[in-house]
Amino acid sequence: MVFLNILDYALIDEGSNARDALGQTTELARYADELGYHRYWVPEQHNALSIASSAPEMLMMHLAAATKSIRVGSGGVMIPHYSPYKIAENFRMLEALHPARIDLGIGNSTGGRIVSKVLNEEKEERLPYEQQVTDIQKYLTGETTQEHRFQKLIATPVIDTLPEIWMLGAGGKSTKIATEYGTAYSYAHFIKPSEVGADIIATYRKNFKASVFHEKPNVSISVFVVIAETKEEAEELSKAFDLWMASLETAKNPPYFPSVETAKKRQYSSFEKQKINQIRKRMIVGNPAHVKEEIIKLAEFYQADEVTLIPNFPGAANRMKGIQLLADAFKLRGKQK
């Protein structure tokens, strides 16, 4: 059985606002918990006007308190911007308050030149990515016997459980770190759908080294989804996603996630149409039976243990209905707990 997860961007729908979006994310997380989804992750998105999730650790604290058993995680924390020690303290605090429910997803995106400059303007130099992961693991485990430049430093609170660590990426450095450091691995199919991805995951599994965080390899793949009762309705909803992504892919910063009505009025350039056709390879659109079939195919292709769904389509009610339809199609209730 493949586990199903959700990565929720906390979309700000047209006519809504960020406060409403965060409230809708809370309700969606509660419903996902009730339906039997395994994990609920939120991203770190800076200077993205249509997305309310800019500080995943803070949103995670709220969501973990609002839910009962679903795992809550970051998809992910962009560690080049932050102190490994502070990241460890944040996630130890989360794990202390919600034991065995916290995931630390680690990413390497800078968020763009201006964002990176603002988040790092006080720093003289940046630690290598691998060193940051090493430091985070050292502080999370409380290891003080092995040689380290801050060998005796302890991250508090001191607790007896560990969050799960996931490396996020689409190959390259993130896969190598996941293999060598014994973390779980989330492959970004929604960014880089590729036959090479299956080879990347196979290499990760073959060379995986067990750690205190994970005894065996664990793989998730992430994919955009649009789910509705009928194929026609799903295609209608996907028009809004097409417009939103076309804006992002052409260096625009839309102030909200558009409605279907707004999307229908939009005329696209040939370049934008090309972008939309490429984006369609990174998503699954359809009724519950079709989306279920495609998820299973995707999981089999990548040999994934879990599939993380990104329900970026308009309307909080539509998103609630979409995850419910898919949960029913998989007969999910209670099976993943």
Tab-separated table of C-alpha atoms in Angstrom:
chain	number	residue	atom	x	y	z
A	1	MET	CA	0.000	0.000	0.000
A	2	VAL	CA	1.296	3.431	-0.927
A	3	PHE	CA	0.931	6.109	1.738
A	4	LEU	CA	-0.760	9.358	0.682
A	5	ASN	CA	0.410	12.758	1.902
A	6	ILE	CA	-0.518	16.378	1.230
A	7	LEU	CA	1.712	19.400	0.596
A	8	ASP	CA	-0.480	22.465	1.087
A	9	TYR	CA	0.767	25.831	-0.230
A	10	ALA	CA	-1.922	27.748	1.736
A	11	LEU	CA	-3.185	29.319	-1.468
A	12	ILE	CA	-4.747	32.772	-1.345
A	13	ASP	CA	-7.755	32.464	-3.637
A	14	GLU	CA	-8.980	35.361	-5.745
A	15	GLY	CA	-11.240	37.518	-3.573
A	16	SER	CA	-9.715	36.119	-0.367
A	17	ASN	CA	-6.743	37.074	1.819
A	18	ALA	CA	-3.807	35.492	3.639
A	19	ARG	CA	-5.617	35.197	6.986
A	20	ASP	CA	-8.485	33.337	5.325
A	21	ALA	CA	-6.013	31.125	3.468
A	22	LEU	CA	-4.309	30.064	6.698
A	23	GLY	CA	-7.672	29.291	8.254
A	24	GLN	CA	-8.554	27.181	5.218
A	25	THR	CA	-5.245	25.339	5.498
A	26	THR	CA	-6.078	24.543	9.123
A	27	GLU	CA	-9.460	23.115	8.126
A	28	LEU	CA	-7.909	21.124	5.271
A	29	ALA	CA	-5.313	19.668	7.646
A	30	ARG	CA	-8.006	18.644	10.128
A	31	TYR	CA	-10.001	17.005	7.340
A	32	ALA	CA	-6.919	15.216	5.949
A	33	ASP	CA	-6.269	13.870	9.448
A	34	GLU	CA	-9.837	12.630	9.717
A	35	LEU	CA	-9.732	11.065	6.239
A	36	GLY	CA	-6.587	9.076	6.996
A	37	TYR	CA	-3.814	10.859	5.089
A	38	HIS	CA	-0.349	10.086	6.429
A	39	ARG	CA	1.519	13.420	6.343
A	40	TYR	CA	0.597	17.064	5.969
A	41	TRP	CA	3.428	19.341	4.880
A	42	VAL	CA	3.673	23.078	4.275
A	43	PRO	CA	6.358	24.882	2.219
A	44	GLU	CA	8.667	27.820	2.756
A	45	GLN	CA	7.749	30.355	0.080
A	46	HIS	CA	9.138	33.898	0.238
A	47	ASN	CA	7.866	36.902	-1.707
A	48	ALA	CA	5.095	34.759	-3.204
A	49	LEU	CA	2.001	36.936	-2.954
A	50	SER	CA	-0.483	34.142	-3.721
A	51	ILE	CA	0.931	31.789	-1.051
A	52	ALA	CA	0.514	32.300	2.709
A	53	SER	CA	3.064	29.700	3.880
A	54	SER	CA	6.273	31.681	4.417
A	55	ALA	CA	7.301	30.297	7.835
A	56	PRO	CA	6.686	26.518	7.869
A	57	GLU	CA	7.874	25.919	11.445
A	58	MET	CA	5.330	28.387	12.834
A	59	LEU	CA	2.522	27.051	10.669
A	60	MET	CA	3.502	23.484	11.617
A	61	MET	CA	3.139	24.305	15.318
A	62	HIS	CA	-0.377	25.572	14.698
A	63	LEU	CA	-1.379	22.638	12.481
A	64	ALA	CA	0.042	20.005	14.817
A	65	ALA	CA	-1.998	21.505	17.665
A	66	ALA	CA	-5.114	21.580	15.469
A	67	THR	CA	-4.851	17.905	14.408
A	68	LYS	CA	-4.655	14.580	16.245
A	69	SER	CA	-2.533	11.944	14.545
A	70	ILE	CA	-1.407	13.041	11.069
A	71	ARG	CA	2.336	13.726	10.757
A	72	VAL	CA	3.094	17.417	10.184
A	73	GLY	CA	6.156	18.584	8.316
A	74	SER	CA	8.057	21.169	6.315
A	75	GLY	CA	8.244	20.857	2.584
A	76	GLY	CA	10.756	22.205	3.305
A	77	VAL	CA	12.973	24.414	5.429
A	78	MET	CA	15.466	26.139	3.123
A	79	ILE	CA	18.522	25.647	5.293
A	80	PRO	CA	21.057	27.810	3.385
A	81	HIS	CA	19.346	30.813	5.009
A	82	TYR	CA	19.467	29.633	8.626
A	83	SER	CA	21.600	28.441	11.504
A	84	PRO	CA	21.594	24.624	11.808
A	85	TYR	CA	21.523	25.068	15.583
A	86	LYS	CA	18.363	27.170	15.462
A	87	ILE	CA	16.702	24.736	13.040
A	88	ALA	CA	17.461	21.900	15.469
A	89	GLU	CA	16.014	23.890	18.375
A	90	ASN	CA	12.842	24.663	16.400
A	91	PHE	CA	12.277	21.039	15.477
A	92	ARG	CA	13.171	19.713	18.917
A	93	MET	CA	10.522	22.046	20.304
A	94	LEU	CA	7.970	20.816	17.758
A	95	GLU	CA	8.867	17.191	18.484
A	96	ALA	CA	8.713	17.762	22.250
A	97	LEU	CA	5.169	19.085	22.008
A	98	HIS	CA	4.001	16.608	19.339
A	99	PRO	CA	6.129	13.450	19.711
A	100	ALA	CA	6.408	11.048	16.761
A	101	ARG	CA	4.463	13.429	14.500
A	102	ILE	CA	7.074	15.873	13.179
A	103	ASP	CA	8.932	15.787	9.841
A	104	LEU	CA	11.878	18.019	8.982
A	105	GLY	CA	11.956	18.348	5.208
A	106	ILE	CA	15.215	19.976	4.117
A	107	GLY	CA	15.535	22.019	0.939
A	108	ASN	CA	18.263	23.998	-0.811
A	109	SER	CA	16.304	26.632	-2.749
A	110	THR	CA	17.378	30.226	-2.147
A	111	GLY	CA	14.048	31.734	-3.204
A	112	GLY	CA	15.706	34.040	-5.703
A	113	ARG	CA	18.524	36.569	-5.605
A	114	ILE	CA	16.751	39.343	-3.665
A	115	VAL	CA	15.251	36.992	-1.072
A	116	SER	CA	18.609	35.304	-0.562
A	117	LYS	CA	20.334	38.656	-0.138
A	118	VAL	CA	17.826	39.894	2.428
A	119	LEU	CA	17.876	36.674	4.463
A	120	ASN	CA	21.674	36.526	4.470
A	121	GLU	CA	22.864	40.137	4.450
A	122	GLU	CA	24.364	39.897	7.958
A	123	LYS	CA	26.365	36.745	7.158
A	124	GLU	CA	30.008	36.872	6.193
A	125	GLU	CA	29.960	33.402	4.657
A	126	ARG	CA	27.613	30.457	4.163
A	127	LEU	CA	28.317	26.953	5.409
A	128	PRO	CA	28.472	24.181	2.772
A	129	TYR	CA	25.123	22.415	2.377
A	130	GLU	CA	26.504	19.045	3.534
A	131	GLN	CA	27.977	20.662	6.648
A	132	GLN	CA	24.618	22.187	7.490
A	133	VAL	CA	22.937	18.770	7.311
A	134	THR	CA	25.727	17.262	9.450
A	135	ASP	CA	25.235	19.995	12.030
A	136	ILE	CA	21.462	19.583	12.116
A	137	GLN	CA	21.813	15.848	12.702
A	138	LYS	CA	24.411	16.413	15.431
A	139	TYR	CA	22.186	18.879	17.291
A	140	LEU	CA	18.998	16.824	16.881
A	141	THR	CA	20.612	13.650	18.234
A	142	GLY	CA	22.493	15.387	21.033
A	143	GLU	CA	25.715	13.708	19.893
A	144	THR	CA	28.710	15.054	21.885
A	145	THR	CA	31.262	12.242	21.550
A	146	GLN	CA	32.256	12.685	17.913
A	147	GLU	CA	34.601	15.431	16.800
A	148	HIS	CA	32.811	18.648	15.868
A	149	ARG	CA	33.738	22.309	16.001
A	150	PHE	CA	30.972	22.787	18.631
A	151	GLN	CA	31.317	19.344	20.142
A	152	LYS	CA	29.722	20.004	23.551
A	153	LEU	CA	26.905	22.238	22.362
A	154	ILE	CA	23.417	20.861	23.105
A	155	ALA	CA	20.187	21.923	21.375
A	156	THR	CA	17.293	22.241	23.782
A	157	PRO	CA	14.772	21.106	24.806
A	158	VAL	CA	16.395	17.711	25.433
A	159	ILE	CA	13.874	15.027	24.462
A	160	ASP	CA	13.809	11.263	23.905
A	161	THR	CA	12.370	11.167	20.345
A	162	LEU	CA	13.543	12.472	16.974
A	163	PRO	CA	11.723	14.101	14.097
A	164	GLU	CA	12.010	12.331	10.759
A	165	ILE	CA	14.484	13.944	8.366
A	166	TRP	CA	13.689	14.149	4.650
A	167	MET	CA	15.926	15.501	1.919
A	168	LEU	CA	13.924	17.216	-0.821
A	169	GLY	CA	15.113	17.445	-4.399
A	170	ALA	CA	15.240	16.059	-7.909
A	171	GLY	CA	18.636	14.417	-7.966
A	172	GLY	CA	22.159	15.706	-7.515
A	173	LYS	CA	23.381	16.841	-4.122
A	174	SER	CA	20.152	16.146	-2.213
A	175	THR	CA	20.111	12.465	-3.245
A	176	LYS	CA	23.757	11.956	-2.329
A	177	ILE	CA	23.187	13.490	1.112
A	178	ALA	CA	20.067	11.386	1.706
A	179	THR	CA	22.052	8.250	0.843
A	180	GLU	CA	25.129	9.062	2.906
A	181	TYR	CA	23.354	10.557	5.913
A	182	GLY	CA	20.540	8.010	6.186
A	183	THR	CA	17.573	10.302	5.629
A	184	ALA	CA	14.327	9.726	3.787
A	185	TYR	CA	14.105	11.184	0.269
A	186	SER	CA	11.323	13.126	-1.439
A	187	TYR	CA	11.647	13.352	-5.225
A	188	ALA	CA	10.075	16.453	-6.798
A	189	HIS	CA	8.202	14.984	-9.773
A	190	PHE	CA	6.172	18.232	-9.796
A	191	ILE	CA	9.374	20.088	-10.660
A	192	LYS	CA	11.288	17.557	-12.735
A	193	PRO	CA	9.266	14.656	-14.131
A	194	SER	CA	11.892	12.393	-15.635
A	195	GLU	CA	12.718	8.807	-16.433
A	196	VAL	CA	16.056	9.546	-14.810
A	197	GLY	CA	14.152	10.013	-11.550
A	198	ALA	CA	13.558	6.270	-11.273
A	199	ASP	CA	17.303	5.664	-11.634
A	200	ILE	CA	18.040	8.319	-9.006
A	201	ILE	CA	15.707	6.632	-6.539
A	202	ALA	CA	17.088	3.171	-7.330
A	203	THR	CA	20.607	4.456	-6.629
A	204	TYR	CA	19.433	5.986	-3.346
A	205	ARG	CA	17.902	2.678	-2.263
A	206	LYS	CA	20.945	0.628	-3.293
A	207	ASN	CA	23.489	2.812	-1.503
A	208	PHE	CA	21.427	3.883	1.515
A	209	LYS	CA	23.261	3.890	4.849
A	210	ALA	CA	21.101	3.376	7.927
A	211	SER	CA	21.074	6.088	10.596
A	212	VAL	CA	19.391	6.820	13.922
A	213	PHE	CA	16.737	8.672	11.912
A	214	HIS	CA	15.935	5.912	9.404
A	215	GLU	CA	16.870	2.238	9.481
A	216	LYS	CA	15.883	1.708	5.843
A	217	PRO	CA	15.328	3.893	2.774
A	218	ASN	CA	12.006	5.665	2.431
A	219	VAL	CA	10.923	7.453	-0.763
A	220	SER	CA	8.137	9.878	-1.495
A	221	ILE	CA	7.330	11.527	-4.809
A	222	SER	CA	5.478	14.839	-5.064
A	223	VAL	CA	2.978	15.686	-7.802
A	224	PHE	CA	0.427	18.409	-8.562
A	225	VAL	CA	-3.153	17.097	-8.588
A	226	VAL	CA	-6.564	18.438	-9.579
A	227	ILE	CA	-9.394	16.162	-8.452
A	228	ALA	CA	-13.141	16.544	-9.001
A	229	GLU	CA	-16.160	14.274	-9.367
A	230	THR	CA	-15.907	14.296	-13.160
A	231	LYS	CA	-13.108	14.676	-15.669
A	232	GLU	CA	-14.844	17.741	-17.128
A	233	GLU	CA	-15.059	19.484	-13.758
A	234	ALA	CA	-11.404	18.704	-13.019
A	235	GLU	CA	-10.388	20.164	-16.387
A	236	GLU	CA	-12.335	23.318	-15.578
A	237	LEU	CA	-10.549	23.704	-12.241
A	238	SER	CA	-7.198	23.064	-13.878
A	239	LYS	CA	-7.627	26.166	-16.045
A	240	ALA	CA	-6.987	28.277	-12.945
A	241	PHE	CA	-3.848	26.269	-12.186
A	242	ASP	CA	-2.667	26.738	-15.783
A	243	LEU	CA	-2.976	30.526	-15.480
A	244	TRP	CA	-1.282	30.632	-12.077
A	245	MET	CA	1.641	28.492	-13.183
A	246	ALA	CA	1.998	30.329	-16.497
A	247	SER	CA	2.359	33.542	-14.480
A	248	LEU	CA	4.980	32.036	-12.169
A	249	GLU	CA	6.899	30.439	-15.024
A	250	THR	CA	7.127	33.765	-16.848
A	251	ALA	CA	8.565	35.604	-13.833
A	252	LYS	CA	5.318	37.221	-12.711
A	253	ASN	CA	4.161	37.297	-9.072
A	254	PRO	CA	0.364	36.917	-9.125
A	255	PRO	CA	-1.348	38.520	-6.113
A	256	TYR	CA	-3.746	35.600	-5.702
A	257	PHE	CA	-4.619	32.172	-7.070
A	258	PRO	CA	-7.058	32.915	-9.909
A	259	SER	CA	-10.622	31.729	-10.228
A	260	VAL	CA	-11.800	29.589	-13.128
A	261	GLU	CA	-13.798	32.581	-14.401
A	262	THR	CA	-10.687	34.765	-14.545
A	263	ALA	CA	-8.687	32.000	-16.195
A	264	LYS	CA	-11.277	31.563	-18.945
A	265	LYS	CA	-10.940	35.208	-19.931
A	266	ARG	CA	-7.181	34.994	-20.345
A	267	GLN	CA	-5.599	34.838	-23.791
A	268	TYR	CA	-2.185	33.129	-23.825
A	269	SER	CA	0.845	33.836	-25.947
A	270	SER	CA	2.426	30.957	-27.849
A	271	PHE	CA	5.238	30.947	-25.285
A	272	GLU	CA	2.755	30.676	-22.400
A	273	LYS	CA	0.896	27.862	-24.179
A	274	GLN	CA	4.174	25.997	-24.505
A	275	LYS	CA	4.823	26.481	-20.794
A	276	ILE	CA	1.353	25.167	-19.912
A	277	ASN	CA	1.877	22.057	-22.046
A	278	GLN	CA	5.137	21.394	-20.219
A	279	ILE	CA	3.505	21.957	-16.829
A	280	ARG	CA	0.828	19.379	-17.616
A	281	LYS	CA	3.531	16.688	-17.490
A	282	ARG	CA	4.016	17.547	-13.819
A	283	MET	CA	0.417	17.011	-12.737
A	284	ILE	CA	-2.519	14.607	-12.615
A	285	VAL	CA	-5.992	15.897	-13.542
A	286	GLY	CA	-9.212	13.939	-13.436
A	287	ASN	CA	-11.934	12.156	-11.518
A	288	PRO	CA	-11.054	10.055	-8.443
A	289	ALA	CA	-10.715	6.767	-10.332
A	290	HIS	CA	-8.350	8.273	-12.909
A	291	VAL	CA	-6.244	10.129	-10.346
A	292	LYS	CA	-5.980	6.968	-8.235
A	293	GLU	CA	-4.854	4.950	-11.266
A	294	GLU	CA	-2.230	7.539	-12.192
A	295	ILE	CA	-0.939	7.767	-8.618
A	296	ILE	CA	-0.475	4.010	-8.501
A	297	LYS	CA	1.336	4.056	-11.864
A	298	LEU	CA	3.585	6.867	-10.685
A	299	ALA	CA	4.403	5.094	-7.422
A	300	GLU	CA	5.226	1.891	-9.305
A	301	PHE	CA	7.380	3.718	-11.848
A	302	TYR	CA	9.468	5.423	-9.179
A	303	GLN	CA	9.202	2.511	-6.698
A	304	ALA	CA	7.978	5.037	-4.135
A	305	ASP	CA	6.676	4.228	-0.662
A	306	GLU	CA	4.605	7.402	-0.473
A	307	VAL	CA	3.012	9.933	-2.808
A	308	THR	CA	2.690	13.565	-1.755
A	309	LEU	CA	-0.191	15.351	-3.435
A	310	ILE	CA	-0.135	19.106	-4.071
A	311	PRO	CA	-3.802	20.134	-4.456
A	312	ASN	CA	-3.261	23.500	-6.147
A	313	PHE	CA	-6.686	24.204	-7.542
A	314	PRO	CA	-9.097	27.036	-6.766
A	315	GLY	CA	-11.541	27.201	-3.864
A	316	ALA	CA	-11.206	25.835	-0.343
A	317	ALA	CA	-14.419	23.827	-0.766
A	318	ASN	CA	-13.076	22.286	-3.982
A	319	ARG	CA	-9.827	21.292	-2.266
A	320	MET	CA	-11.741	19.747	0.652
A	321	LYS	CA	-13.952	17.822	-1.778
A	322	GLY	CA	-10.961	16.728	-3.863
A	323	ILE	CA	-9.025	15.141	-1.007
A	324	GLN	CA	-12.224	13.479	0.229
A	325	LEU	CA	-12.973	11.971	-3.191
A	326	LEU	CA	-9.454	10.553	-3.416
A	327	ALA	CA	-9.554	9.212	0.146
A	328	ASP	CA	-12.780	7.408	-0.727
A	329	ALA	CA	-11.258	6.037	-3.945
A	330	PHE	CA	-8.326	4.592	-1.953
A	331	LYS	CA	-10.630	3.506	0.916
A	332	LEU	CA	-8.227	5.460	3.070
A	333	ARG	CA	-10.017	5.995	6.371
A	334	GLY	CA	-7.995	4.423	9.167
A	335	LYS	CA	-5.729	2.395	6.853
A	336	GLN	CA	-2.666	4.621	7.097
A	337	LYS	CA	-2.680	5.131	10.859
